[in-house]
mmCIF file of C-alpha atoms in Angstrom:
data_model
loop_
_atom_site.group_PDB
_atom_site.id
_atom_site.type_symbol
_atom_site.label_atom_id
_atom_site.label_comp_id
_atom_site.label_asym_id
_atom_site.label_seq_id
_atom_site.Cartn_x
_atom_site.Cartn_y
_atom_site.Cartn_z
ATOM 1 C CA UNK A 238 22.689 -259.009 219.709
ATOM 2 C CA UNK A 239 22.830 -262.794 219.157
ATOM 3 C CA UNK A 240 21.919 -264.496 215.885
ATOM 4 C CA UNK A 241 20.630 -267.957 215.035
ATOM 5 C CA UNK A 242 23.811 -269.998 214.339
ATOM 6 C CA UNK A 243 22.150 -271.825 211.436
ATOM 7 C CA UNK A 244 21.154 -268.548 209.782
ATOM 8 C CA UNK A 245 24.592 -267.095 210.504
ATOM 9 C CA UNK A 246 26.290 -270.033 208.752
ATOM 10 C CA UNK A 247 23.990 -269.666 205.739
ATOM 11 C CA UNK A 248 24.652 -265.931 205.491
ATOM 12 C CA UNK A 249 28.408 -266.464 205.700
ATOM 13 C CA UNK A 250 28.197 -268.851 202.747
ATOM 14 C CA UNK A 251 25.918 -266.591 200.694
ATOM 15 C CA UNK A 252 27.713 -263.280 201.319
ATOM 16 C CA UNK A 253 30.546 -263.669 198.763
ATOM 17 C CA UNK A 254 28.099 -264.990 196.168
ATOM 18 C CA UNK A 255 25.878 -261.937 196.547
ATOM 19 C CA UNK A 256 28.829 -259.534 196.515
ATOM 20 C CA UNK A 257 29.927 -261.227 193.297
ATOM 21 C CA UNK A 258 26.510 -260.857 191.666
ATOM 22 C CA UNK A 259 26.272 -257.159 192.504
ATOM 23 C CA UNK A 260 29.867 -256.403 191.553
ATOM 24 C CA UNK A 261 29.297 -258.022 188.157
ATOM 25 C CA UNK A 262 26.034 -256.164 187.728
ATOM 26 C CA UNK A 263 27.038 -252.686 188.888
ATOM 27 C CA UNK A 264 30.827 -252.685 188.554
ATOM 28 C CA UNK A 265 31.560 -251.268 192.039
ATOM 29 C CA UNK A 266 33.093 -253.794 194.438
ATOM 30 C CA UNK A 267 33.341 -251.503 197.477
ATOM 31 C CA UNK A 268 29.724 -250.307 197.186
ATOM 32 C CA UNK A 269 28.528 -253.871 196.609
ATOM 33 C CA UNK A 270 30.214 -255.095 199.759
ATOM 34 C CA UNK A 271 28.759 -252.255 201.844
ATOM 35 C CA UNK A 272 25.262 -252.944 200.507
ATOM 36 C CA UNK A 273 25.550 -256.664 201.152
ATOM 37 C CA UNK A 274 26.641 -256.054 204.746
ATOM 38 C CA UNK A 275 23.429 -254.067 205.318
ATOM 39 C CA UNK A 276 21.344 -256.802 203.677
ATOM 40 C CA UNK A 277 23.006 -259.432 205.853
ATOM 41 C CA UNK A 278 22.084 -257.485 208.963
ATOM 42 C CA UNK A 279 18.466 -257.288 207.783
ATOM 43 C CA UNK A 280 18.435 -261.037 207.138
ATOM 44 C CA UNK A 281 20.052 -261.881 210.471
ATOM 45 C CA UNK A 282 17.292 -260.028 212.311
ATOM 46 C CA UNK A 283 14.318 -261.000 210.115
ATOM 47 C CA UNK A 284 14.907 -264.613 209.095
ATOM 48 C CA UNK A 285 14.982 -266.187 212.567
ATOM 49 C CA UNK A 286 11.569 -264.641 213.291
ATOM 50 C CA UNK A 287 9.934 -264.847 209.852
ATOM 51 C CA UNK A 288 11.640 -267.903 208.380
ATOM 52 C CA UNK A 289 14.311 -268.272 205.728
ATOM 53 C CA UNK A 290 12.987 -267.326 202.236
ATOM 54 C CA UNK A 291 12.583 -269.988 199.581
ATOM 55 C CA UNK A 292 15.530 -268.487 197.682
ATOM 56 C CA UNK A 293 17.696 -266.765 200.295
ATOM 57 C CA UNK A 294 20.341 -265.714 197.792
ATOM 58 C CA UNK A 295 17.739 -264.032 195.585
ATOM 59 C CA UNK A 296 16.338 -262.255 198.663
ATOM 60 C CA UNK A 297 19.781 -260.911 199.547
ATOM 61 C CA UNK A 298 20.476 -259.839 195.949
ATOM 62 C CA UNK A 299 17.204 -257.929 195.813
ATOM 63 C CA UNK A 300 17.628 -256.219 199.200
ATOM 64 C CA UNK A 301 21.298 -255.376 198.652
ATOM 65 C CA UNK A 302 20.475 -254.156 195.145
ATOM 66 C CA UNK A 303 17.999 -251.701 196.627
ATOM 67 C CA UNK A 304 20.659 -250.544 199.095
ATOM 68 C CA UNK A 305 23.057 -249.916 196.218
ATOM 69 C CA UNK A 306 20.428 -247.880 194.401
ATOM 70 C CA UNK A 307 19.893 -245.784 197.532
ATOM 71 C CA UNK A 308 23.643 -245.271 197.912
ATOM 72 C CA UNK A 309 24.046 -244.186 194.293
ATOM 73 C CA UNK A 310 21.141 -241.749 194.463
ATOM 74 C CA UNK A 311 22.460 -240.145 197.628
ATOM 75 C CA UNK A 312 25.734 -239.104 196.020
ATOM 76 C CA UNK A 313 26.287 -235.757 194.381
ATOM 77 C CA UNK A 314 27.286 -237.307 191.067
ATOM 78 C CA UNK A 315 24.148 -239.453 190.944
ATOM 79 C CA UNK A 316 23.271 -238.840 187.284
ATOM 80 C CA UNK A 317 26.780 -239.532 185.979
ATOM 81 C CA UNK A 318 27.089 -242.710 188.009
ATOM 82 C CA UNK A 319 23.677 -244.009 186.996
ATOM 83 C CA UNK A 320 24.554 -243.513 183.327
ATOM 84 C CA UNK A 321 27.816 -245.370 183.830
ATOM 85 C CA UNK A 322 26.086 -248.241 185.586
ATOM 86 C CA UNK A 323 23.378 -248.413 182.944
ATOM 87 C CA UNK A 324 26.013 -248.699 180.239
ATOM 88 C CA UNK A 325 27.673 -251.625 182.024
ATOM 89 C CA UNK A 326 24.537 -253.723 182.519
ATOM 90 C CA UNK A 327 23.501 -255.933 179.596
ATOM 91 C CA UNK A 328 20.061 -255.090 178.249
ATOM 92 C CA UNK A 329 18.610 -258.425 179.323
ATOM 93 C CA UNK A 330 19.638 -257.882 182.951
ATOM 94 C CA UNK A 331 18.435 -254.328 183.590
ATOM 95 C CA UNK A 332 15.536 -255.543 185.689
ATOM 96 C CA UNK A 333 16.298 -256.916 189.128
ATOM 97 C CA UNK A 334 15.271 -260.573 189.568
ATOM 98 C CA UNK A 335 12.490 -261.493 191.915
ATOM 99 C CA UNK A 336 13.443 -262.483 195.438
ATOM 100 C CA UNK A 337 12.813 -266.145 194.609
ATOM 101 C CA UNK A 338 14.451 -266.102 191.192
ATOM 102 C CA UNK A 339 17.429 -268.385 190.784
ATOM 103 C CA UNK A 340 20.921 -267.115 189.955
ATOM 104 C CA UNK A 341 22.887 -269.786 188.152
ATOM 105 C CA UNK A 342 26.050 -267.705 188.020
ATOM 106 C CA UNK A 343 26.466 -267.345 191.786
ATOM 107 C CA UNK A 344 29.257 -269.876 192.201
ATOM 108 C CA UNK A 345 31.124 -268.480 189.183
ATOM 109 C CA UNK A 346 30.708 -265.027 190.715
ATOM 110 C CA UNK A 347 32.331 -266.223 193.944
ATOM 111 C CA UNK A 348 35.329 -267.477 191.976
ATOM 112 C CA UNK A 349 35.498 -264.198 190.031
ATOM 113 C CA UNK A 350 35.324 -262.272 193.308
ATOM 114 C CA UNK A 351 38.204 -264.379 194.587
ATOM 115 C CA UNK A 352 40.350 -263.321 191.641
ATOM 116 C CA UNK A 353 39.248 -259.684 191.820
ATOM 117 C CA UNK A 354 40.454 -259.488 195.431
ATOM 118 C CA UNK A 355 43.753 -261.143 194.424
ATOM 119 C CA UNK A 356 44.460 -258.615 191.679
ATOM 120 C CA UNK A 357 48.141 -257.641 191.243
ATOM 121 C CA UNK A 358 47.381 -253.965 191.960
ATOM 122 C CA UNK A 359 47.443 -255.126 195.597
ATOM 123 C CA UNK A 360 50.390 -256.399 197.579
ATOM 124 C CA UNK A 361 50.138 -260.140 198.316
ATOM 125 C CA UNK A 362 49.456 -259.487 202.009
ATOM 126 C CA UNK A 363 46.678 -256.974 201.241
ATOM 127 C CA UNK A 364 45.121 -259.196 198.581
ATOM 128 C CA UNK A 365 45.000 -262.161 200.923
ATOM 129 C CA UNK A 366 43.550 -260.125 203.788
ATOM 130 C CA UNK A 367 40.840 -258.564 201.593
ATOM 131 C CA UNK A 368 39.865 -261.926 200.126
ATOM 132 C CA UNK A 369 39.625 -263.573 203.520
ATOM 133 C CA UNK A 370 37.233 -260.790 204.553
ATOM 134 C CA UNK A 371 35.136 -260.607 201.378
ATOM 135 C CA UNK A 372 35.159 -264.224 200.168
ATOM 136 C CA UNK A 373 35.959 -266.199 203.312
ATOM 137 C CA UNK A 374 33.710 -264.189 205.606
ATOM 138 C CA UNK A 375 36.366 -264.084 208.336
ATOM 139 C CA UNK A 376 36.326 -261.247 210.839
ATOM 140 C CA UNK A 377 39.151 -258.739 210.980
ATOM 141 C CA UNK A 378 40.250 -260.268 214.279
ATOM 142 C CA UNK A 379 40.405 -263.772 212.802
ATOM 143 C CA UNK A 380 42.442 -262.538 209.842
ATOM 144 C CA UNK A 381 44.799 -260.668 212.159
ATOM 145 C CA UNK A 382 45.315 -263.873 214.144
ATOM 146 C CA UNK A 383 46.165 -265.780 210.946
ATOM 147 C CA UNK A 384 48.769 -263.132 210.036
ATOM 148 C CA UNK A 385 50.036 -262.774 213.627
ATOM 149 C CA UNK A 386 49.495 -258.982 213.591
ATOM 150 C CA UNK A 387 47.332 -256.585 215.690
ATOM 151 C CA UNK A 388 43.661 -256.306 214.689
ATOM 152 C CA UNK A 389 43.922 -252.530 214.116
ATOM 153 C CA UNK A 390 46.778 -253.057 211.665
ATOM 154 C CA UNK A 391 44.757 -255.611 209.740
ATOM 155 C CA UNK A 392 41.706 -253.347 209.651
ATOM 156 C CA UNK A 393 43.733 -250.560 208.043
ATOM 157 C CA UNK A 394 45.231 -252.988 205.530
ATOM 158 C CA UNK A 395 41.793 -254.217 204.433
ATOM 159 C CA UNK A 396 40.410 -250.693 204.144
ATOM 160 C CA UNK A 397 43.308 -249.567 201.955
ATOM 161 C CA UNK A 398 42.934 -252.650 199.756
ATOM 162 C CA UNK A 399 39.256 -251.880 199.132
ATOM 163 C CA UNK A 400 40.114 -248.350 198.065
ATOM 164 C CA UNK A 401 42.802 -249.558 195.657
ATOM 165 C CA UNK A 402 40.372 -252.024 194.055
ATOM 166 C CA UNK A 403 37.773 -249.256 193.728
ATOM 167 C CA UNK A 404 40.152 -246.759 192.136
ATOM 168 C CA UNK A 405 41.865 -249.264 189.837
ATOM 169 C CA UNK A 406 38.835 -249.863 187.615
ATOM 170 C CA UNK A 407 39.807 -253.524 187.174
ATOM 171 C CA UNK A 408 37.159 -255.650 185.409
ATOM 172 C CA UNK A 409 35.133 -258.178 187.361
ATOM 173 C CA UNK A 410 35.834 -261.499 185.664
ATOM 174 C CA UNK A 411 37.843 -264.685 185.956
ATOM 175 C CA UNK A 412 41.269 -263.860 184.460
ATOM 176 C CA UNK A 413 42.510 -265.502 181.295
ATOM 177 C CA UNK A 414 45.487 -267.859 181.295
ATOM 178 C CA UNK A 415 48.038 -265.067 180.759
ATOM 179 C CA UNK A 416 46.969 -263.405 184.022
ATOM 180 C CA UNK A 417 47.150 -266.503 186.214
ATOM 181 C CA UNK A 418 50.823 -266.348 187.242
ATOM 182 C CA UNK A 419 50.397 -262.938 188.881
ATOM 183 C CA UNK A 420 47.451 -264.057 191.006
ATOM 184 C CA UNK A 421 47.683 -267.786 191.646
ATOM 185 C CA UNK A 422 49.959 -267.696 194.698
ATOM 186 C CA UNK A 423 47.659 -265.270 196.491
ATOM 187 C CA UNK A 424 44.546 -267.247 195.506
ATOM 188 C CA UNK A 425 45.978 -270.501 196.855
ATOM 189 C CA UNK A 426 47.181 -268.838 200.050
ATOM 190 C CA UNK A 427 43.725 -267.393 200.659
ATOM 191 C CA UNK A 428 42.047 -270.743 200.157
ATOM 192 C CA UNK A 429 44.597 -272.364 202.471
ATOM 193 C CA UNK A 430 43.888 -269.829 205.241
ATOM 194 C CA UNK A 431 40.110 -270.095 204.826
ATOM 195 C CA UNK A 432 40.381 -273.854 205.147
ATOM 196 C CA UNK A 433 42.613 -273.603 208.212
ATOM 197 C CA UNK A 434 40.170 -271.271 209.956
ATOM 198 C CA UNK A 435 37.387 -273.733 209.226
ATOM 199 C CA UNK A 436 39.316 -276.797 210.364
ATOM 200 C CA UNK A 437 40.735 -275.204 213.534
ATOM 201 C CA UNK A 438 38.781 -272.061 214.388
ATOM 202 C CA UNK A 439 40.831 -269.346 216.055
ATOM 203 C CA UNK A 440 37.905 -268.115 218.161
ATOM 204 C CA UNK A 441 34.496 -269.128 219.433
ATOM 205 C CA UNK A 442 32.693 -271.985 221.108
ATOM 206 C CA UNK A 443 33.185 -274.544 218.328
ATOM 207 C CA UNK A 444 36.413 -276.323 217.499
ATOM 208 C CA UNK A 445 35.596 -276.347 213.772
ATOM 209 C CA UNK A 446 33.669 -274.173 211.320
ATOM 210 C CA UNK A 447 32.695 -276.812 208.819
ATOM 211 C CA UNK A 448 31.043 -274.351 206.424
ATOM 212 C CA UNK A 449 34.369 -272.544 205.952
ATOM 213 C CA UNK A 450 36.444 -275.655 205.305
ATOM 214 C CA UNK A 451 33.817 -277.015 202.913
ATOM 215 C CA UNK A 452 33.666 -273.716 201.003
ATOM 216 C CA UNK A 453 37.461 -273.684 200.731
ATOM 217 C CA UNK A 454 37.377 -277.206 199.308
ATOM 218 C CA UNK A 455 34.629 -276.238 196.832
ATOM 219 C CA UNK A 456 36.538 -273.212 195.564
ATOM 220 C CA UNK A 457 39.796 -275.162 195.359
ATOM 221 C CA UNK A 458 38.017 -277.799 193.271
ATOM 222 C CA UNK A 459 36.865 -275.006 190.961
ATOM 223 C CA UNK A 460 40.431 -273.717 190.576
ATOM 224 C CA UNK A 461 41.632 -277.294 189.997
ATOM 225 C CA UNK A 462 39.050 -277.625 187.216
ATOM 226 C CA UNK A 463 40.468 -274.489 185.593
ATOM 227 C CA UNK A 464 44.083 -275.643 186.056
ATOM 228 C CA UNK A 465 44.010 -279.469 186.139
ATOM 229 C CA UNK A 466 47.732 -279.793 185.355
ATOM 230 C CA UNK A 467 48.981 -277.425 188.054
ATOM 231 C CA UNK A 468 50.696 -279.569 190.694
ATOM 232 C CA UNK A 469 50.365 -277.037 193.537
ATOM 233 C CA UNK A 470 46.619 -276.602 192.974
ATOM 234 C CA UNK A 471 46.245 -280.385 193.087
ATOM 235 C CA UNK A 472 48.483 -280.471 196.159
ATOM 236 C CA UNK A 473 46.348 -277.924 197.994
ATOM 237 C CA UNK A 474 43.140 -279.795 197.186
ATOM 238 C CA UNK A 475 44.761 -283.034 198.345
ATOM 239 C CA UNK A 476 45.925 -281.380 201.571
ATOM 240 C CA UNK A 477 42.419 -280.139 202.328
ATOM 241 C CA UNK A 478 40.804 -283.500 201.640
ATOM 242 C CA UNK A 479 43.359 -285.465 203.658
ATOM 243 C CA UNK A 480 43.058 -283.068 206.586
ATOM 244 C CA UNK A 481 39.276 -282.706 206.530
ATOM 245 C CA UNK A 482 38.996 -286.512 206.397
ATOM 246 C CA UNK A 483 39.982 -286.510 210.084
ATOM 247 C CA UNK A 484 37.570 -283.716 211.020
ATOM 248 C CA UNK A 485 34.751 -285.753 212.526
ATOM 249 C CA UNK A 486 37.148 -287.625 214.819
ATOM 250 C CA UNK A 487 38.670 -284.388 216.186
ATOM 251 C CA UNK A 488 35.753 -283.840 218.541
ATOM 252 C CA UNK A 489 34.225 -286.040 221.198
ATOM 253 C CA UNK A 490 30.511 -286.455 222.021
ATOM 254 C CA UNK A 491 30.393 -283.134 223.861
ATOM 255 C CA UNK A 492 32.444 -281.141 221.348
ATOM 256 C CA UNK A 493 35.714 -281.598 223.200
ATOM 257 C CA UNK A 494 39.032 -281.687 221.339
ATOM 258 C CA UNK A 495 40.489 -285.137 220.621
ATOM 259 C CA UNK A 496 44.245 -285.111 219.781
ATOM 260 C CA UNK A 497 45.406 -286.937 216.657
ATOM 261 C CA UNK A 498 47.042 -289.786 218.590
ATOM 262 C CA UNK A 499 43.794 -290.495 220.461
ATOM 263 C CA UNK A 500 41.340 -290.269 217.569
ATOM 264 C CA UNK A 501 39.097 -293.151 216.520
ATOM 265 C CA UNK A 502 40.494 -293.724 213.046
ATOM 266 C CA UNK A 503 37.393 -295.689 212.132
ATOM 267 C CA UNK A 504 35.613 -292.313 211.971
ATOM 268 C CA UNK A 505 37.994 -290.959 209.341
ATOM 269 C CA UNK A 506 36.528 -290.403 205.866
ATOM 270 C CA UNK A 507 38.125 -293.146 203.760
ATOM 271 C CA UNK A 508 36.727 -291.789 200.478
ATOM 272 C CA UNK A 509 38.307 -288.375 201.083
ATOM 273 C CA UNK A 510 41.584 -290.047 202.028
ATOM 274 C CA UNK A 511 41.576 -292.137 198.859
ATOM 275 C CA UNK A 512 40.895 -289.069 196.700
ATOM 276 C CA UNK A 513 43.569 -287.032 198.457
ATOM 277 C CA UNK A 514 46.184 -289.771 198.160
ATOM 278 C CA UNK A 515 45.357 -290.180 194.466
ATOM 279 C CA UNK A 516 45.707 -286.430 193.844
ATOM 280 C CA UNK A 517 49.047 -286.048 195.614
ATOM 281 C CA UNK A 518 50.447 -289.245 194.096
ATOM 282 C CA UNK A 519 49.723 -287.891 190.619
ATOM 283 C CA UNK A 520 50.882 -284.336 191.417
ATOM 284 C CA UNK A 521 54.313 -284.983 192.927
ATOM 285 C CA UNK A 522 55.970 -286.378 189.766
ATOM 286 C CA UNK A 523 54.767 -283.386 187.697
ATOM 287 C CA UNK A 524 56.713 -280.840 189.744
ATOM 288 C CA UNK A 525 58.066 -278.462 190.634
ATOM 289 C CA UNK A 526 57.328 -279.491 194.206
ATOM 290 C CA UNK A 527 55.771 -276.725 196.306
ATOM 291 C CA UNK A 528 54.748 -276.377 199.965
ATOM 292 C CA UNK A 529 51.153 -277.537 199.493
ATOM 293 C CA UNK A 530 52.280 -280.767 197.856
ATOM 294 C CA UNK A 531 54.734 -281.475 200.686
ATOM 295 C CA UNK A 532 52.101 -280.757 203.338
ATOM 296 C CA UNK A 533 49.682 -283.041 201.497
ATOM 297 C CA UNK A 534 52.316 -285.777 201.457
ATOM 298 C CA UNK A 535 52.745 -285.393 205.233
ATOM 299 C CA UNK A 536 48.980 -285.565 205.727
ATOM 300 C CA UNK A 537 48.858 -288.709 203.571
ATOM 301 C CA UNK A 538 51.474 -290.418 205.745
ATOM 302 C CA UNK A 539 49.394 -289.672 208.839
ATOM 303 C CA UNK A 540 46.165 -290.811 207.203
ATOM 304 C CA UNK A 541 47.610 -294.079 205.910
ATOM 305 C CA UNK A 542 48.824 -295.171 209.370
ATOM 306 C CA UNK A 543 46.334 -297.658 210.806
ATOM 307 C CA UNK A 544 47.246 -296.618 214.366
ATOM 308 C CA UNK A 545 49.233 -293.765 215.904
ATOM 309 C CA UNK A 546 52.018 -296.235 216.681
ATOM 310 C CA UNK A 547 52.236 -297.161 212.977
ATOM 311 C CA UNK A 548 53.011 -293.574 211.903
ATOM 312 C CA UNK A 549 56.101 -293.404 209.682
ATOM 313 C CA UNK A 550 57.899 -290.650 211.603
ATOM 314 C CA UNK A 551 61.189 -290.930 209.654
ATOM 315 C CA UNK A 552 59.302 -290.154 206.432
ATOM 316 C CA UNK A 553 57.381 -287.313 208.084
ATOM 317 C CA UNK A 554 60.577 -285.776 209.449
ATOM 318 C CA UNK A 555 62.232 -286.010 206.026
ATOM 319 C CA UNK A 556 59.238 -284.242 204.478
ATOM 320 C CA UNK A 557 59.370 -281.488 207.102
ATOM 321 C CA UNK A 558 63.046 -280.970 206.280
ATOM 322 C CA UNK A 559 62.037 -280.422 202.645
ATOM 323 C CA UNK A 560 59.157 -278.163 203.641
ATOM 324 C CA UNK A 561 61.419 -276.012 205.813
ATOM 325 C CA UNK A 562 63.632 -275.316 202.807
ATOM 326 C CA UNK A 563 60.814 -274.129 200.527
ATOM 327 C CA UNK A 564 58.456 -272.349 202.958
ATOM 328 C CA UNK A 565 58.982 -269.613 205.544
ATOM 329 C CA UNK A 566 55.809 -270.409 207.505
ATOM 330 C CA UNK A 567 56.928 -270.244 211.169
ATOM 331 C CA UNK A 568 54.349 -272.833 212.251
ATOM 332 C CA UNK A 569 56.373 -275.445 210.341
ATOM 333 C CA UNK A 570 58.970 -275.204 213.114
ATOM 334 C CA UNK A 571 56.426 -276.456 215.648
ATOM 335 C CA UNK A 572 55.403 -279.465 213.572
ATOM 336 C CA UNK A 573 59.016 -280.292 212.774
ATOM 337 C CA UNK A 574 59.870 -280.159 216.494
ATOM 338 C CA UNK A 575 57.206 -282.784 217.186
ATOM 339 C CA UNK A 576 58.561 -285.011 214.409
ATOM 340 C CA UNK A 577 62.103 -284.629 215.783
ATOM 341 C CA UNK A 578 60.829 -285.506 219.258
ATOM 342 C CA UNK A 579 59.192 -288.675 217.950
ATOM 343 C CA UNK A 580 62.472 -289.685 216.290
ATOM 344 C CA UNK A 581 65.209 -288.431 218.629
ATOM 345 C CA UNK A 582 63.379 -287.798 221.880
ATOM 346 C CA UNK A 583 61.492 -284.824 223.398
ATOM 347 C CA UNK A 584 64.671 -283.029 224.546
ATOM 348 C CA UNK A 585 65.816 -282.788 220.923
ATOM 349 C CA UNK A 586 62.420 -281.400 219.954
ATOM 350 C CA UNK A 587 62.500 -278.824 222.743
ATOM 351 C CA UNK A 588 65.943 -277.684 221.621
ATOM 352 C CA UNK A 589 64.447 -276.584 218.301
ATOM 353 C CA UNK A 590 61.999 -274.346 220.180
ATOM 354 C CA UNK A 591 64.549 -272.714 222.469
ATOM 355 C CA UNK A 592 64.848 -269.638 220.224
ATOM 356 C CA UNK A 593 61.635 -269.383 218.191
ATOM 357 C CA UNK A 594 61.146 -266.733 215.479
ATOM 358 C CA UNK A 595 59.440 -263.488 216.582
ATOM 359 C CA UNK A 596 56.184 -264.416 214.824
ATOM 360 C CA UNK A 597 55.747 -267.345 217.226
ATOM 361 C CA UNK A 598 56.482 -265.372 220.381
ATOM 362 C CA UNK A 599 53.296 -265.372 222.402
ATOM 363 C CA UNK A 600 51.468 -267.748 220.028
ATOM 364 C CA UNK A 601 49.514 -270.327 222.005
ATOM 365 C CA UNK A 602 50.621 -273.198 219.772
ATOM 366 C CA UNK A 603 54.259 -272.628 220.740
ATOM 367 C CA UNK A 604 53.397 -273.168 224.396
ATOM 368 C CA UNK A 605 51.102 -276.106 223.613
ATOM 369 C CA UNK A 606 53.878 -277.912 221.725
ATOM 370 C CA UNK A 607 56.402 -277.142 224.445
ATOM 371 C CA UNK A 608 53.964 -278.479 227.016
ATOM 372 C CA UNK A 609 53.463 -281.694 225.055
ATOM 373 C CA UNK A 610 57.204 -282.250 224.698
ATOM 374 C CA UNK A 611 57.882 -281.481 228.369
ATOM 375 C CA UNK A 612 55.176 -284.021 229.216
ATOM 376 C CA UNK A 613 56.862 -286.639 227.026
ATOM 377 C CA UNK A 614 60.171 -285.837 228.756
ATOM 378 C CA UNK A 615 58.587 -286.439 232.171
ATOM 379 C CA UNK A 616 58.822 -282.804 233.331
ATOM 380 C CA UNK A 617 55.247 -282.472 234.561
ATOM 381 C CA UNK A 618 55.767 -279.108 236.246
ATOM 382 C CA UNK A 619 57.115 -277.431 233.100
ATOM 383 C CA UNK A 620 54.441 -279.137 230.997
ATOM 384 C CA UNK A 621 51.615 -277.902 233.252
ATOM 385 C CA UNK A 622 53.002 -274.356 233.252
ATOM 386 C CA UNK A 623 53.170 -274.261 229.449
ATOM 387 C CA UNK A 624 49.678 -275.751 229.100
ATOM 388 C CA UNK A 625 48.324 -272.994 231.349
ATOM 389 C CA UNK A 626 50.006 -270.288 229.261
ATOM 390 C CA UNK A 627 48.691 -271.859 226.049
ATOM 391 C CA UNK A 628 45.163 -272.013 227.493
ATOM 392 C CA UNK A 629 45.247 -268.312 228.369
ATOM 393 C CA UNK A 630 46.431 -267.349 224.901
ATOM 394 C CA UNK A 631 43.864 -269.197 222.768
ATOM 395 C CA UNK A 632 40.440 -267.713 221.996
ATOM 396 C CA UNK A 633 38.929 -271.052 220.955
ATOM 397 C CA UNK A 634 36.915 -272.381 223.889
ATOM 398 C CA UNK A 635 37.189 -276.167 223.249
ATOM 399 C CA UNK A 636 40.926 -275.800 222.751
ATOM 400 C CA UNK A 637 41.225 -273.723 225.918
ATOM 401 C CA UNK A 638 39.230 -276.326 227.842
ATOM 402 C CA UNK A 639 41.460 -279.138 226.552
ATOM 403 C CA UNK A 640 44.682 -277.308 227.425
ATOM 404 C CA UNK A 641 43.371 -276.429 230.887
ATOM 405 C CA UNK A 642 42.428 -280.052 231.548
ATOM 406 C CA UNK A 643 45.904 -281.161 230.494
ATOM 407 C CA UNK A 644 47.437 -278.666 232.920
ATOM 408 C CA UNK A 645 45.141 -279.785 235.738
ATOM 409 C CA UNK A 646 45.922 -283.467 235.125
ATOM 410 C CA UNK A 647 49.654 -282.832 235.290
ATOM 411 C CA UNK A 648 49.339 -280.646 238.379
ATOM 412 C CA UNK A 649 47.440 -283.433 240.129
ATOM 413 C CA UNK A 650 50.051 -286.007 239.158
ATOM 414 C CA UNK A 651 52.827 -283.720 240.407
ATOM 415 C CA UNK A 652 51.179 -283.406 243.828
ATOM 416 C CA UNK A 653 51.035 -287.177 244.345
#
């Protein structure tokens, strides 16, 4: 079954808001998510034919609410559960709103849902995976790709996390200041991964999923409002803004991928760049310096270069050296190898990739970077071979097309 892409994007944005509303109202996260999934399926089949309702969120709340009622009544302990639910609902909210009634708390509910999924009863890996599924709307396969693990493993991890949330009885609310330290790292990591999936989609026919990156920015702004003096929160928001500022220039007129060095920098969002630079400039002196601040600083150096040739590679390499000491993200190795190549030559960059960590083995970006560096070194045959491997290993169609074209270009040049 295929769905209208516009409706699908809207439903992806609304899903965490509706789960949040129902979790707040009924106090059962797992049941709320199941009911919302059924309501989303109804909407995906009805709205393209009948039109999107005036208040689509209210429609979903009403339909999913009915599903929850049906689920509760079908259980053996129906009476006990209904009494419990009735005791949790404030008197002024015991009637379901009309399908077109507004819900002013929806965005706050999304933020509360974010923190519920990042509760310390879960391991950091499980909390992040569950939040990406419930708040970010990513598929299990997309989350598995972000964690570099098999999809079946990720599916089991998410299922176990849901059960732990259900059995823990944790309240659905934004935590107070004393609870922040135990959850903040997971919250920021989730937002970072949601943004990355939006900016560079791991699968599908589109290079970007703008709705995901924009939602990540919105939620990060909300966290920044709650914690305006936290340097890493400011750093993450700056990183998103500075990266998203280049988004429009990443694709050509037919949706094809445009590498950073070839982008029309006149299409970059100067307002987003100015805001991002201001945020990271103010955050760095506050310290302690964390990985999001360093990545934002790197993005700022790229964004402030008027041309690719003007890029301050010595500063970028120095920042990657710092980042490598405070973060264990294996993808940093790839970016650092490019910076080394720009400073000391492509052979030096390739040397850093001779023995990559296991998490990078088989990852398409490893082969794409190797291909690029072999190309810079003049080894067209090795470059073409690595581009072909990278193309086979990516599930994003524009990226695959770009890598395949690079391989074909080099193969043609080799034959001459």
